[in-house]
PDB file of C-alpha atoms and ligand atoms in Angstrom:
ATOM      1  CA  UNK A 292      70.174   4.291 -45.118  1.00 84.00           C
ATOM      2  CA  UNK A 293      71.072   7.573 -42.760  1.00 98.00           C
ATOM      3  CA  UNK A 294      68.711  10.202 -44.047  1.00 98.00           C
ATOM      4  CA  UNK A 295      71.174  13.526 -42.739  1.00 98.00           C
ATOM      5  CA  UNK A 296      69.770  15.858 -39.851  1.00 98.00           C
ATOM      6  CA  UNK A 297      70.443  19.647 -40.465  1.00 98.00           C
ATOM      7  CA  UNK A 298      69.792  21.197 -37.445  1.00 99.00           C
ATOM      8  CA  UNK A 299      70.442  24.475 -36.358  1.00 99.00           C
ATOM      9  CA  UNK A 300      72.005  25.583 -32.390  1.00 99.00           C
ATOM     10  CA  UNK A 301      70.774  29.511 -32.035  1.00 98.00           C
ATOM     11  CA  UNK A 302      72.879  29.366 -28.595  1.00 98.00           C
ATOM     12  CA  UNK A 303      71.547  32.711 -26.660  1.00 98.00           C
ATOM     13  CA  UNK A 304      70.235  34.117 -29.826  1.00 98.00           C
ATOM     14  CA  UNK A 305      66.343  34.867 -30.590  1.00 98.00           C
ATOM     15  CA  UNK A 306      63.981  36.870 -29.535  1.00 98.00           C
ATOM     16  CA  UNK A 307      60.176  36.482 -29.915  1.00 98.00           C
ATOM     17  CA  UNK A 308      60.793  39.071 -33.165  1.00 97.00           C
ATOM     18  CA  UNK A 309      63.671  36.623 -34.512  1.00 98.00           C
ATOM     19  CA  UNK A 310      61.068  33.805 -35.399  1.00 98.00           C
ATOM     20  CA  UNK A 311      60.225  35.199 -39.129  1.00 98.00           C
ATOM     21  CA  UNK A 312      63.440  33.278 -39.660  1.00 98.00           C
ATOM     22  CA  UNK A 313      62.049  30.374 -38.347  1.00 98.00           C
ATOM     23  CA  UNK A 314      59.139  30.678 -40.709  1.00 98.00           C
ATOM     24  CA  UNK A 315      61.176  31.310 -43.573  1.00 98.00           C
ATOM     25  CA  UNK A 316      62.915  28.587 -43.037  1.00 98.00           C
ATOM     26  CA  UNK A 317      59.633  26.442 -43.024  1.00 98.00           C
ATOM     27  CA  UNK A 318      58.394  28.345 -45.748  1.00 98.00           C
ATOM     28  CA  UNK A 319      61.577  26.838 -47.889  1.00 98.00           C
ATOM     29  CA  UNK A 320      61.514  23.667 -46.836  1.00 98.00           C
ATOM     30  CA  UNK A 321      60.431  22.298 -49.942  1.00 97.00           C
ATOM     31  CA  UNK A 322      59.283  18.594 -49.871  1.00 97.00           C
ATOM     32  CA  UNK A 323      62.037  17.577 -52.256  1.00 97.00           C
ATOM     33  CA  UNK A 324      64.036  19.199 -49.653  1.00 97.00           C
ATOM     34  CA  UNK A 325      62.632  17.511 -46.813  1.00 97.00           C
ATOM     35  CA  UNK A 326      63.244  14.101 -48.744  1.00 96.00           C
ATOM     36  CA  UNK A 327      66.709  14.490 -48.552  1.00 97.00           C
ATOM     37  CA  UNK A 328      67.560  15.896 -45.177  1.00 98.00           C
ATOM     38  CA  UNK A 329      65.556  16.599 -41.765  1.00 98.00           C
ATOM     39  CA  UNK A 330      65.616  19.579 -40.700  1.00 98.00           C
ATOM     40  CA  UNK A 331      65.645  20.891 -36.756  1.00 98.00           C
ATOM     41  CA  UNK A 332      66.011  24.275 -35.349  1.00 98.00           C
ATOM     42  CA  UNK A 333      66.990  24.786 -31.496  1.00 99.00           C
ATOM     43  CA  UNK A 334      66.131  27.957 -30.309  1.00 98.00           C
ATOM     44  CA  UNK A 335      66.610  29.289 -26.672  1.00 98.00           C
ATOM     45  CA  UNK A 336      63.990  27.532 -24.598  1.00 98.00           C
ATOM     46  CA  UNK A 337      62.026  30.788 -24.006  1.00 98.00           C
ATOM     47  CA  UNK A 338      60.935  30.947 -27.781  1.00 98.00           C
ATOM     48  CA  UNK A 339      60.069  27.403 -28.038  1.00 98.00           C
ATOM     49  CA  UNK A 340      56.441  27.001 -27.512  1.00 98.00           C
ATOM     50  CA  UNK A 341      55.811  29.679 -30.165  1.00 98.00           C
ATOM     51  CA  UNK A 342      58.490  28.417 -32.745  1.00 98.00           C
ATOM     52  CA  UNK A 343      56.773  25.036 -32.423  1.00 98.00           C
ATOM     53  CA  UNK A 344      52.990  26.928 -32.815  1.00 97.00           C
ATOM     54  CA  UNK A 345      54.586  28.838 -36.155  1.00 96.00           C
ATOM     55  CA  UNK A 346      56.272  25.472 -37.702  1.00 98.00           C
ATOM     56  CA  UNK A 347      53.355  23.328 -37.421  1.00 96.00           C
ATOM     57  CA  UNK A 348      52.605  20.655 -40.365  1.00 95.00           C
ATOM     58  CA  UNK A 349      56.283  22.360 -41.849  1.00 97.00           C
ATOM     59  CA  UNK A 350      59.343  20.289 -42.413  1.00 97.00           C
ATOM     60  CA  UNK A 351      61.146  22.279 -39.682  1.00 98.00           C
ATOM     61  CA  UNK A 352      61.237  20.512 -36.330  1.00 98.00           C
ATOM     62  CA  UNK A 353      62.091  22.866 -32.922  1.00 98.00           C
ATOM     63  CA  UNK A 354      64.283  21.310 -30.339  1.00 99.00           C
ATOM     64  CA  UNK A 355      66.207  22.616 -27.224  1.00 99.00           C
ATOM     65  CA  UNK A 356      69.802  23.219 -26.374  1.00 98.00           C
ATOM     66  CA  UNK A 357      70.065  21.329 -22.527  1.00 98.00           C
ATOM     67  CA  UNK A 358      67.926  20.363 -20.040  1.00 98.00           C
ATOM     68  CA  UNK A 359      68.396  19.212 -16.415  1.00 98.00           C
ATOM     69  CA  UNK A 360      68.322  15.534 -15.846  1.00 98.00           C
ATOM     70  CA  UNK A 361      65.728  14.974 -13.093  1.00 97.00           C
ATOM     71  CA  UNK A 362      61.586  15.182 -14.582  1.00 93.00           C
ATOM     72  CA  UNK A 363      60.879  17.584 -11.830  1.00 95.00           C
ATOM     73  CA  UNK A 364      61.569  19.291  -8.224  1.00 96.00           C
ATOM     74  CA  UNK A 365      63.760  21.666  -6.496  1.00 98.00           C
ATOM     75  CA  UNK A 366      66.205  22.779  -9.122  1.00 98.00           C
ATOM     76  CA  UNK A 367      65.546  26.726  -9.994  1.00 98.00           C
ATOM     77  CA  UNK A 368      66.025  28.486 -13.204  1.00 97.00           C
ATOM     78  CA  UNK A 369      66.412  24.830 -14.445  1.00 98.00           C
ATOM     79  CA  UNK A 370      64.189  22.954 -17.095  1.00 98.00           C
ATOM     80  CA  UNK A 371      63.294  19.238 -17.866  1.00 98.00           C
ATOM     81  CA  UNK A 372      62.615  17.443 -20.744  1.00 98.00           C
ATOM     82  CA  UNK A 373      59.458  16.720 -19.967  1.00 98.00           C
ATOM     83  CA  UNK A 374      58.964  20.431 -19.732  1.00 98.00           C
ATOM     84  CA  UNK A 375      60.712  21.136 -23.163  1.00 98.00           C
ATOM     85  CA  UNK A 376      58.458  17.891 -24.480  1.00 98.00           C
ATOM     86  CA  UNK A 377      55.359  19.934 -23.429  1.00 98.00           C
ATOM     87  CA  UNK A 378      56.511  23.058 -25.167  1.00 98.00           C
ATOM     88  CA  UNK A 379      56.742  21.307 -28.405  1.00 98.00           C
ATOM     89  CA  UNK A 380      60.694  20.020 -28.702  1.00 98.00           C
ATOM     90  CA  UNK A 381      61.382  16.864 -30.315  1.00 98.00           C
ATOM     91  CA  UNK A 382      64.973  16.843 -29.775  1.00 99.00           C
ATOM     92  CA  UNK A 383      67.634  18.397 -27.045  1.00 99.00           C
ATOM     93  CA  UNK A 384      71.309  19.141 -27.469  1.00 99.00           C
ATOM     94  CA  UNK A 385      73.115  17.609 -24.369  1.00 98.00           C
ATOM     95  CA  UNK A 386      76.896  18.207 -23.419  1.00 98.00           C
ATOM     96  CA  UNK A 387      77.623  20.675 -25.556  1.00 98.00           C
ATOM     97  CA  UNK A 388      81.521  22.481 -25.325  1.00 98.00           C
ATOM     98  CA  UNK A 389      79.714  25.460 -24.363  1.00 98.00           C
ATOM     99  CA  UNK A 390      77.973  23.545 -21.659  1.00 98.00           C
ATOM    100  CA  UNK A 391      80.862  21.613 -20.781  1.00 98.00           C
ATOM    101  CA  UNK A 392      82.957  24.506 -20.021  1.00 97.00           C
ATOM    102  CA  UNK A 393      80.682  27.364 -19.197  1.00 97.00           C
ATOM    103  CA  UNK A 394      78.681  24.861 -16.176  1.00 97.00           C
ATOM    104  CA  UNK A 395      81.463  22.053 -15.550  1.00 98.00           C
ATOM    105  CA  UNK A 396      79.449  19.293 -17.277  1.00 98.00           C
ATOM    106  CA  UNK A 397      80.828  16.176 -16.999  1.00 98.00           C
ATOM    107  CA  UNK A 398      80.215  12.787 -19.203  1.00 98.00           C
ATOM    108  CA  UNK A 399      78.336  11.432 -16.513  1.00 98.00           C
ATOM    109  CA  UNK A 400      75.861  14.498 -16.300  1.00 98.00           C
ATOM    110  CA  UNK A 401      75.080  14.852 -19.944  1.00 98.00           C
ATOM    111  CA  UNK A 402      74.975  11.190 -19.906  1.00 98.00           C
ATOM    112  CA  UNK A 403      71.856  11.549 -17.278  1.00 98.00           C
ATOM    113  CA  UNK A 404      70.576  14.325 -19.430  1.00 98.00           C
ATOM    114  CA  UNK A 405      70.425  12.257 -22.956  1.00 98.00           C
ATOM    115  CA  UNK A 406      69.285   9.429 -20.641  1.00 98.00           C
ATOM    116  CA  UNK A 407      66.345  11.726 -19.594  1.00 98.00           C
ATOM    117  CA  UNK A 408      65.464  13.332 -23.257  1.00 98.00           C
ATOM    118  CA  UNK A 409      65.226   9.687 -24.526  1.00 98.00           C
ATOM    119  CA  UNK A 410      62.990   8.708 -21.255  1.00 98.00           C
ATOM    120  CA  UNK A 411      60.825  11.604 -22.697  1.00 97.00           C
ATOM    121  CA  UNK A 412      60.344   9.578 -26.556  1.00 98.00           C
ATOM    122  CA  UNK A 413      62.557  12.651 -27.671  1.00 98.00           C
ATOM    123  CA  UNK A 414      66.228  12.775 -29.610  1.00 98.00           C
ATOM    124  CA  UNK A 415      69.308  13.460 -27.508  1.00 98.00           C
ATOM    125  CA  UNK A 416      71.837  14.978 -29.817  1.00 99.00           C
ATOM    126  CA  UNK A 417      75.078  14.258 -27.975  1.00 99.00           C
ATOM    127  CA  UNK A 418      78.168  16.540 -28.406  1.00 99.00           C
ATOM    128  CA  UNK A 419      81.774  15.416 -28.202  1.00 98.00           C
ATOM    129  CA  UNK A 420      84.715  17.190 -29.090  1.00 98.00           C
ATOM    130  CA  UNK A 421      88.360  17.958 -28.196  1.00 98.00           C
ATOM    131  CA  UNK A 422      90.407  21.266 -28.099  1.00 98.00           C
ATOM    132  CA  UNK A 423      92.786  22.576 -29.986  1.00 98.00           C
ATOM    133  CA  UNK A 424      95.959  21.598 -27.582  1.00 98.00           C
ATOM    134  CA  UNK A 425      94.046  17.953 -27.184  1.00 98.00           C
ATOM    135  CA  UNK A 426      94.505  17.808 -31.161  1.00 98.00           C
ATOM    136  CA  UNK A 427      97.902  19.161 -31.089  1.00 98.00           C
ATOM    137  CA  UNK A 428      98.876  16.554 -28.913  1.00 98.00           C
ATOM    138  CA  UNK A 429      97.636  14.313 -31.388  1.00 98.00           C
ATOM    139  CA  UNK A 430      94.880  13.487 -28.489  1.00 98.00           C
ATOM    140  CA  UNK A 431      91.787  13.890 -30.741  1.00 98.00           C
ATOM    141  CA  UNK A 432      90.762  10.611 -31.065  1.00 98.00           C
ATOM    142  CA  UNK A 433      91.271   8.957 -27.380  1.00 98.00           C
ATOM    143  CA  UNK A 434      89.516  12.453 -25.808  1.00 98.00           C
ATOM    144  CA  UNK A 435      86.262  11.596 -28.094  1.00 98.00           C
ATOM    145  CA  UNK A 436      86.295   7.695 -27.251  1.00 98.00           C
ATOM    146  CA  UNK A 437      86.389   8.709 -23.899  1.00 98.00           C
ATOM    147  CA  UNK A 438      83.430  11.457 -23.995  1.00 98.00           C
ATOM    148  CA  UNK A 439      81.329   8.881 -26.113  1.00 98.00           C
ATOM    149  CA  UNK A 440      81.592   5.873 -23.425  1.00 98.00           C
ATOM    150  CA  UNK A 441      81.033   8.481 -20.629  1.00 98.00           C
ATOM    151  CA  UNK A 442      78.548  10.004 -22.547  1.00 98.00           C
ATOM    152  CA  UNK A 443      76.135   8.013 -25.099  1.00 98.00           C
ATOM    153  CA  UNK A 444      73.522   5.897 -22.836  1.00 98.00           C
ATOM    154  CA  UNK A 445      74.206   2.355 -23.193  1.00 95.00           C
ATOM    155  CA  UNK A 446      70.320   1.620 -24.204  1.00 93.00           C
ATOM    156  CA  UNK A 447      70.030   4.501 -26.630  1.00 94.00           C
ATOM    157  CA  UNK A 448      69.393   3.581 -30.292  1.00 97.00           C
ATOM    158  CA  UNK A 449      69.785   4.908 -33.591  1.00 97.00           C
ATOM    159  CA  UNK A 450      65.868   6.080 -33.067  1.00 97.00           C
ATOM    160  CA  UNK A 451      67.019   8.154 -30.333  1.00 98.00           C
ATOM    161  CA  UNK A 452      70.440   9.578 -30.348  1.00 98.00           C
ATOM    162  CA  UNK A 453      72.383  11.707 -32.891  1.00 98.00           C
ATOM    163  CA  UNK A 454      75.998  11.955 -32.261  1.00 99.00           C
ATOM    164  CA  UNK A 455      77.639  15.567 -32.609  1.00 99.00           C
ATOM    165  CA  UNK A 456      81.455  15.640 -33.138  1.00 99.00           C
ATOM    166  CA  UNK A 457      82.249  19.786 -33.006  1.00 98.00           C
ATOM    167  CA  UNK A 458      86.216  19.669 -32.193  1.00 98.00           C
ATOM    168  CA  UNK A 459      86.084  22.903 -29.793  1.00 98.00           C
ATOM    169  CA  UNK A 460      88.577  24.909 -31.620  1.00 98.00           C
ATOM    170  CA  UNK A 461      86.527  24.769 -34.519  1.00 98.00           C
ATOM    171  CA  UNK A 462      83.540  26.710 -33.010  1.00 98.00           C
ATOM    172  CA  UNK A 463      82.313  29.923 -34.111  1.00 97.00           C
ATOM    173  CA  UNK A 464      86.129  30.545 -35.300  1.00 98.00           C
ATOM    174  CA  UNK A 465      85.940  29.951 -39.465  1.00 97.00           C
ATOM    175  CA  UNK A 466      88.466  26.969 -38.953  1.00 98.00           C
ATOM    176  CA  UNK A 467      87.843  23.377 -39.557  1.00 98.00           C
ATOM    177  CA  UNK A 468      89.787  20.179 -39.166  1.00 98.00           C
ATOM    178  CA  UNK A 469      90.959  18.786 -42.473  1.00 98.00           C
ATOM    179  CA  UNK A 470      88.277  16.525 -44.425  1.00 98.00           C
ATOM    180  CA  UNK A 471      90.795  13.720 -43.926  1.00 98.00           C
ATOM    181  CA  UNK A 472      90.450  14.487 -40.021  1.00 98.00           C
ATOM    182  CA  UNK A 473      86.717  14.921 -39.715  1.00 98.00           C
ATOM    183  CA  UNK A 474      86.240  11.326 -41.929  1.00 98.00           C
ATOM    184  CA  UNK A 475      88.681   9.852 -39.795  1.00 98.00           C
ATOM    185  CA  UNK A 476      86.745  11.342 -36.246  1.00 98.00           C
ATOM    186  CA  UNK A 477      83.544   9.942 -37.338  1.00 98.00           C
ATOM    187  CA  UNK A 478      84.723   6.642 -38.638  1.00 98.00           C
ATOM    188  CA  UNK A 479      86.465   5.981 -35.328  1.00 98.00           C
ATOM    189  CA  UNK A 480      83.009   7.380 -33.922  1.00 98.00           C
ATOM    190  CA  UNK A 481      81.405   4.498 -35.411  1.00 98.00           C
ATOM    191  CA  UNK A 482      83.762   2.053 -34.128  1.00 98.00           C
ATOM    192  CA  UNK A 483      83.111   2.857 -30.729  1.00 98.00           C
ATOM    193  CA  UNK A 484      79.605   3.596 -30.671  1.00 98.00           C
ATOM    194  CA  UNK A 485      79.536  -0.477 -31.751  1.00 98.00           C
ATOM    195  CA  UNK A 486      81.002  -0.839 -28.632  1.00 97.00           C
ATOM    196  CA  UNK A 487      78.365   0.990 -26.429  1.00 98.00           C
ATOM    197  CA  UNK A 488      74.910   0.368 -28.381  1.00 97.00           C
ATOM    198  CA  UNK A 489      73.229  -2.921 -29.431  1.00 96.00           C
ATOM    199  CA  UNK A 490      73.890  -4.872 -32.486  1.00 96.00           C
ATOM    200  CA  UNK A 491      73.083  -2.760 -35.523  1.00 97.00           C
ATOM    201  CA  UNK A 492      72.595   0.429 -33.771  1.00 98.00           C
ATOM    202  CA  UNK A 493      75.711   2.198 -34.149  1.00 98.00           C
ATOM    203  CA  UNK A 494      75.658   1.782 -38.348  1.00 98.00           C
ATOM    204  CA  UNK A 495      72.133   3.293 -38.478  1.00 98.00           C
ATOM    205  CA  UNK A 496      72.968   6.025 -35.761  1.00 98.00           C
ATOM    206  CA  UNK A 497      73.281   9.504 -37.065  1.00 98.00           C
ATOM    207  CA  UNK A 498      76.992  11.689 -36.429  1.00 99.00           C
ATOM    208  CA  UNK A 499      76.925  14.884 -37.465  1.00 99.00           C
ATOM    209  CA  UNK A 500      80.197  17.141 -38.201  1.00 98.00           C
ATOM    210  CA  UNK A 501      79.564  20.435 -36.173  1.00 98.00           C
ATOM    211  CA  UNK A 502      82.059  23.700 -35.901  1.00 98.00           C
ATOM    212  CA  UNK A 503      82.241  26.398 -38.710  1.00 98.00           C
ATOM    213  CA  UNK A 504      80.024  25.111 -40.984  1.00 98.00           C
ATOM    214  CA  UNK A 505      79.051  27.897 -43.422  1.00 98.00           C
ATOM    215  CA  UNK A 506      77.012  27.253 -47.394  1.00 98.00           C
ATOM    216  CA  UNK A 507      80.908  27.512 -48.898  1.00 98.00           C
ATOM    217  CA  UNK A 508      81.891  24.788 -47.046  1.00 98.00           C
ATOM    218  CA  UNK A 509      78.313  22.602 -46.187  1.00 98.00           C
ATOM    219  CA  UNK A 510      79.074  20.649 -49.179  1.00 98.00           C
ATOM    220  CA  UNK A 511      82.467  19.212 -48.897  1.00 98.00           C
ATOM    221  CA  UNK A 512      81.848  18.451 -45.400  1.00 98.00           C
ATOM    222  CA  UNK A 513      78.667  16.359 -46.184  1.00 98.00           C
ATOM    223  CA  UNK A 514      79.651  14.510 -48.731  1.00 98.00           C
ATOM    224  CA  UNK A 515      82.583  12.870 -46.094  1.00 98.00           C
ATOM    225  CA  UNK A 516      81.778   9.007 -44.816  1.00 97.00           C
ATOM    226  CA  UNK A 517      80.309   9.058 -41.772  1.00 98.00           C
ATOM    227  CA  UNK A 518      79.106  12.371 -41.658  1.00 98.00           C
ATOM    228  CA  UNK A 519      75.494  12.525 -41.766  1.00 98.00           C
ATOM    229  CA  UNK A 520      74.870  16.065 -41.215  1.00 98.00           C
ATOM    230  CA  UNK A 521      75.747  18.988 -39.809  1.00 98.00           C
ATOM    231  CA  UNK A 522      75.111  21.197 -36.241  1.00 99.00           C
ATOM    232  CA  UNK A 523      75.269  24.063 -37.187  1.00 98.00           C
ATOM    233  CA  UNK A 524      75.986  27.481 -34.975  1.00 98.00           C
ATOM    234  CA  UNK A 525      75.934  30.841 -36.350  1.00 98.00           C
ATOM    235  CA  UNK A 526      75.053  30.172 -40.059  1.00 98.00           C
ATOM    236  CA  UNK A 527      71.749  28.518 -38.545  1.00 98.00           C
ATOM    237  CA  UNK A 528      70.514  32.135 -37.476  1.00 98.00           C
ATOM    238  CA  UNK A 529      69.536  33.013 -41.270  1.00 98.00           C
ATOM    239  CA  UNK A 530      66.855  31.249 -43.320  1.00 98.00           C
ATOM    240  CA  UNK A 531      68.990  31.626 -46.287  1.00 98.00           C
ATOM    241  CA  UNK A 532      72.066  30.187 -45.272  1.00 98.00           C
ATOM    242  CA  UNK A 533      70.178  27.736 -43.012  1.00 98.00           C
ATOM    243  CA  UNK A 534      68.666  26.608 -46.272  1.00 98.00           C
ATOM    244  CA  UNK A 535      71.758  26.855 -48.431  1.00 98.00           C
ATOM    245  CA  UNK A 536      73.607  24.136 -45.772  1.00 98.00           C
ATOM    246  CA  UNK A 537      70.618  21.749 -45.931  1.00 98.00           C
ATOM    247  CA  UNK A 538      70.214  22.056 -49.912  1.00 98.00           C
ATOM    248  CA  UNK A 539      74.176  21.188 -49.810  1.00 98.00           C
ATOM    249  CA  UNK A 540      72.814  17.422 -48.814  1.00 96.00           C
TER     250      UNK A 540
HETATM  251  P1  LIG B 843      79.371  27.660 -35.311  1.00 54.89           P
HETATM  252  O1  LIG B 843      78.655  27.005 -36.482  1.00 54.89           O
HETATM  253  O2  LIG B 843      78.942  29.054 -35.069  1.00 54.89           O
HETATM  254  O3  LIG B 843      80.840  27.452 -35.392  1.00 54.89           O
HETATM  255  O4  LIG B 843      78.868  26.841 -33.994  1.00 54.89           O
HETATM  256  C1  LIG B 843      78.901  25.471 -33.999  1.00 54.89           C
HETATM  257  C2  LIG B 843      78.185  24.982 -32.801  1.00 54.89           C
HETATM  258  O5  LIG B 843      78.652  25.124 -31.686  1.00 54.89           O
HETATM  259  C3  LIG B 843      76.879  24.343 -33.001  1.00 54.89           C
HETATM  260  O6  LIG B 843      76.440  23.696 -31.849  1.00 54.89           O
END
């Protein structure tokens, strides 16, 4: 009843000359392919206008990595939704670690920003993850419960917001929490998203697993409860592994 979402973070990767990756990309997203999994890319916001121009009528979708919460006004080098919208995005990463830590976010801003890519008809893919001494502690769980009621807009539905566990330590390092740990993170994900969105949203909302994931390991990780796809860093930056993640579905 989830169809997965494979989408793709380039972080402050891509220039203009990167986007025959993009195409390729497009190029092999078969239809059976695009039956089984949508697929999004999220380049920087500079490249996004043309991404969107060369992924037209493709099963590749272009979305953004942040955006500032107001529509509009006094807030340089900063850039709305509405903005992204207009360049062609139909999704934006909000909170992410990298986000969190490199520019203070806090739950209550990236819950402001989600609340402003939904007020834009776009999908807010909300991140939420702990570090490694939070896990150590044996913290994991509590430190996401709290993110996701600080974080997820209470009137967001499963139309509109995509739920990104990456556990911080697990980010552009090759490790990864055991399956057991990542099915038990999203179940509990579940259970408390029932808490914060209307009836029925939370089982039809989309949580993907996010942190290392590489074509060795796309397939094992998918095929977890609860996980409905993957965010996926570095590996996103080739066509062919890209590709080889999504066809792990
Ligand atoms: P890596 O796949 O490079 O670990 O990055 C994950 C990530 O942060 C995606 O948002």
């Amino acid at each position: 009843m989830r169809k997965p979402l494979i989408a793709g973070n380039w972080k402050m990767n891509g220039l203009r000359a990167d986007l025959g990756e993009i195409q390729a990309m497009a190029k092999g997203a078969t239809v059976a392919l695009r039956r089984k999994a949508d697929l999004l890319i999220c380049p920087p916001a500079t490249v996004i206008s043309k991404a969107t121009m060369n992924t037209i009528g493709t099963g590749i979708a272009i979305g953004a990595q942040d955006c500032h919460a107001k529509a509009s006004g006094a807030h340089t080098g900063d850039v709305s939704a509405a903005m992204l919208f207009d360049a062609g995005a139909t999704a934006v990463i909000v909170g992410h670690s990298e986000r969190r830590t490199d520019h203070a976010e806090k739950d209550a801003d990236v819950k402001a920003k989600a609340e402003a890519v939904i007020g834009q008809g776009m999908l807010a893919i909300i991140c939420v993850g702990e570090t490694r001494a939070e896990r150590e502690a044996g913290k994991a769980l509590a430190v996401v419960r709290r993110q996701l009621r600080g974080s997820v807009p209470a009137g967001g539905s499963a139309a509109d917001i995509v739920v990104a566990y990456e556990p911080v330590w697990a980010i552009g390092t090759g490790l990864t929490p055991t399956n057991a740990d990542i099915a038990e993170m999203h179940a509990d994900i579940r259970k408390t998203l029932k808490g914060i969105l209307a009836k029925g949203e939370a089982e039809k909302c989309r949580i993907l697993y996010g942190g290392s994931v590489k074509p060795s390991n796309a397939a094992e990780i998918l095929a977890l409860d609860d996980v409905d796809g993957a965010l996926v860093g570095g590996a996103s930056l080739k066509a062919a592994d890209f590709l080889a993640i999504a066809g792990a579905v």
